[in-house]
PDB file of C-alpha atoms and ligand atoms in Angstrom:
ATOM      1  CA  UNK A   3     -49.868-200.509 -52.370  1.00  0.00           C
ATOM      2  CA  UNK A   4     -48.395-203.669 -50.768  1.00  0.00           C
ATOM      3  CA  UNK A   5     -49.276-206.224 -48.035  1.00  0.00           C
ATOM      4  CA  UNK A   6     -46.612-207.923 -46.220  1.00  0.00           C
ATOM      5  CA  UNK A   7     -46.950-210.846 -43.557  1.00  0.00           C
ATOM      6  CA  UNK A   8     -44.381-211.273 -40.890  1.00  0.00           C
ATOM      7  CA  UNK A   9     -43.730-213.798 -38.204  1.00  0.00           C
ATOM      8  CA  UNK A  10     -43.193-211.851 -35.120  1.00  0.00           C
ATOM      9  CA  UNK A  11     -42.530-214.598 -32.295  1.00  0.00           C
ATOM     10  CA  UNK A  12     -42.594-212.205 -29.479  1.00  0.00           C
ATOM     11  CA  UNK A  13     -46.293-211.720 -29.421  1.00  0.00           C
ATOM     12  CA  UNK A  14     -47.615-213.397 -26.625  1.00  0.00           C
ATOM     13  CA  UNK A  15     -50.816-211.393 -25.562  1.00  0.00           C
ATOM     14  CA  UNK A  16     -53.574-208.910 -26.614  1.00  0.00           C
ATOM     15  CA  UNK A  17     -51.415-206.357 -25.053  1.00  0.00           C
ATOM     16  CA  UNK A  18     -48.739-207.254 -27.679  1.00  0.00           C
ATOM     17  CA  UNK A  19     -51.244-207.271 -30.420  1.00  0.00           C
ATOM     18  CA  UNK A  20     -52.474-203.597 -29.228  1.00  0.00           C
ATOM     19  CA  UNK A  21     -48.920-202.110 -28.905  1.00  0.00           C
ATOM     20  CA  UNK A  22     -47.816-203.462 -32.766  1.00  0.00           C
ATOM     21  CA  UNK A  23     -50.926-202.160 -34.191  1.00  0.00           C
ATOM     22  CA  UNK A  24     -51.145-198.665 -32.733  1.00  0.00           C
ATOM     23  CA  UNK A  25     -47.404-198.252 -33.057  1.00  0.00           C
ATOM     24  CA  UNK A  26     -47.293-199.359 -36.825  1.00  0.00           C
ATOM     25  CA  UNK A  27     -50.503-197.536 -37.559  1.00  0.00           C
ATOM     26  CA  UNK A  28     -48.609-194.275 -36.631  1.00  0.00           C
ATOM     27  CA  UNK A  29     -46.033-194.948 -39.471  1.00  0.00           C
ATOM     28  CA  UNK A  30     -46.529-192.628 -42.281  1.00  0.00           C
ATOM     29  CA  UNK A  31     -47.762-194.812 -45.226  1.00  0.00           C
ATOM     30  CA  UNK A  32     -48.995-197.516 -43.270  1.00  0.00           C
ATOM     31  CA  UNK A  33     -52.917-198.361 -44.340  1.00  0.00           C
ATOM     32  CA  UNK A  34     -53.567-201.499 -42.343  1.00  0.00           C
ATOM     33  CA  UNK A  35     -52.271-203.398 -39.384  1.00  0.00           C
ATOM     34  CA  UNK A  36     -53.474-206.779 -38.291  1.00  0.00           C
ATOM     35  CA  UNK A  37     -51.667-208.820 -35.602  1.00  0.00           C
ATOM     36  CA  UNK A  38     -53.009-212.286 -34.664  1.00  0.00           C
ATOM     37  CA  UNK A  39     -51.916-213.376 -31.344  1.00  0.00           C
ATOM     38  CA  UNK A  40     -52.246-217.226 -32.031  1.00  0.00           C
ATOM     39  CA  UNK A  41     -50.417-217.337 -35.220  1.00  0.00           C
ATOM     40  CA  UNK A  42     -47.903-214.572 -34.287  1.00  0.00           C
ATOM     41  CA  UNK A  43     -48.341-213.104 -37.562  1.00  0.00           C
ATOM     42  CA  UNK A  44     -48.710-209.368 -38.293  1.00  0.00           C
ATOM     43  CA  UNK A  45     -50.087-208.384 -41.637  1.00  0.00           C
ATOM     44  CA  UNK A  46     -49.440-204.977 -42.992  1.00  0.00           C
ATOM     45  CA  UNK A  47     -50.823-203.011 -45.880  1.00  0.00           C
ATOM     46  CA  UNK A  48     -48.675-199.961 -46.854  1.00  0.00           C
ATOM     47  CA  UNK A  49     -47.717-197.529 -49.414  1.00  0.00           C
ATOM     48  CA  UNK A  50     -44.880-194.949 -49.658  1.00  0.00           C
ATOM     49  CA  UNK A  51     -43.267-193.443 -47.932  1.00  0.00           C
ATOM     50  CA  UNK A  52     -43.383-196.815 -45.718  1.00  0.00           C
ATOM     51  CA  UNK A  53     -41.165-199.663 -46.912  1.00  0.00           C
ATOM     52  CA  UNK A  54     -40.499-203.181 -45.601  1.00  0.00           C
ATOM     53  CA  UNK A  55     -37.129-201.694 -44.111  1.00  0.00           C
ATOM     54  CA  UNK A  56     -38.948-198.873 -42.289  1.00  0.00           C
ATOM     55  CA  UNK A  57     -41.462-201.379 -40.987  1.00  0.00           C
ATOM     56  CA  UNK A  58     -39.086-203.867 -39.975  1.00  0.00           C
ATOM     57  CA  UNK A  59     -36.714-201.200 -38.088  1.00  0.00           C
ATOM     58  CA  UNK A  60     -39.912-200.079 -36.543  1.00  0.00           C
ATOM     59  CA  UNK A  61     -40.923-203.510 -35.107  1.00  0.00           C
ATOM     60  CA  UNK A  62     -37.331-204.239 -33.970  1.00  0.00           C
ATOM     61  CA  UNK A  63     -37.375-200.959 -32.205  1.00  0.00           C
ATOM     62  CA  UNK A  64     -40.396-201.875 -30.204  1.00  0.00           C
ATOM     63  CA  UNK A  65     -39.154-205.296 -29.297  1.00  0.00           C
ATOM     64  CA  UNK A  66     -41.246-207.425 -31.641  1.00  0.00           C
ATOM     65  CA  UNK A  67     -38.446-208.049 -34.410  1.00  0.00           C
ATOM     66  CA  UNK A  68     -39.668-209.690 -37.569  1.00  0.00           C
ATOM     67  CA  UNK A  69     -38.357-212.836 -38.608  1.00  0.00           C
ATOM     68  CA  UNK A  70     -38.645-213.776 -42.385  1.00  0.00           C
TER      69      UNK A  70
HETATM   70 CU1   CU B 130     -48.203-209.340 -24.765  1.00  0.00          CU
END
């Protein structure tokens, strides 16, 4: 199990937070997702088969690309 934090500058409102949390939660292996509107940071706890790569790919696909 790993936890990562990504800066996601496109987060602008609670709708963004909801979208990110619901989309990422459906990715196999993701255990927990916390998106913060004020800091624009997404914290994700995950296990296999999810990887940083699949998480980042999904974020990019839904128009919330992560910045390292
Ligand atoms: Cu929004």
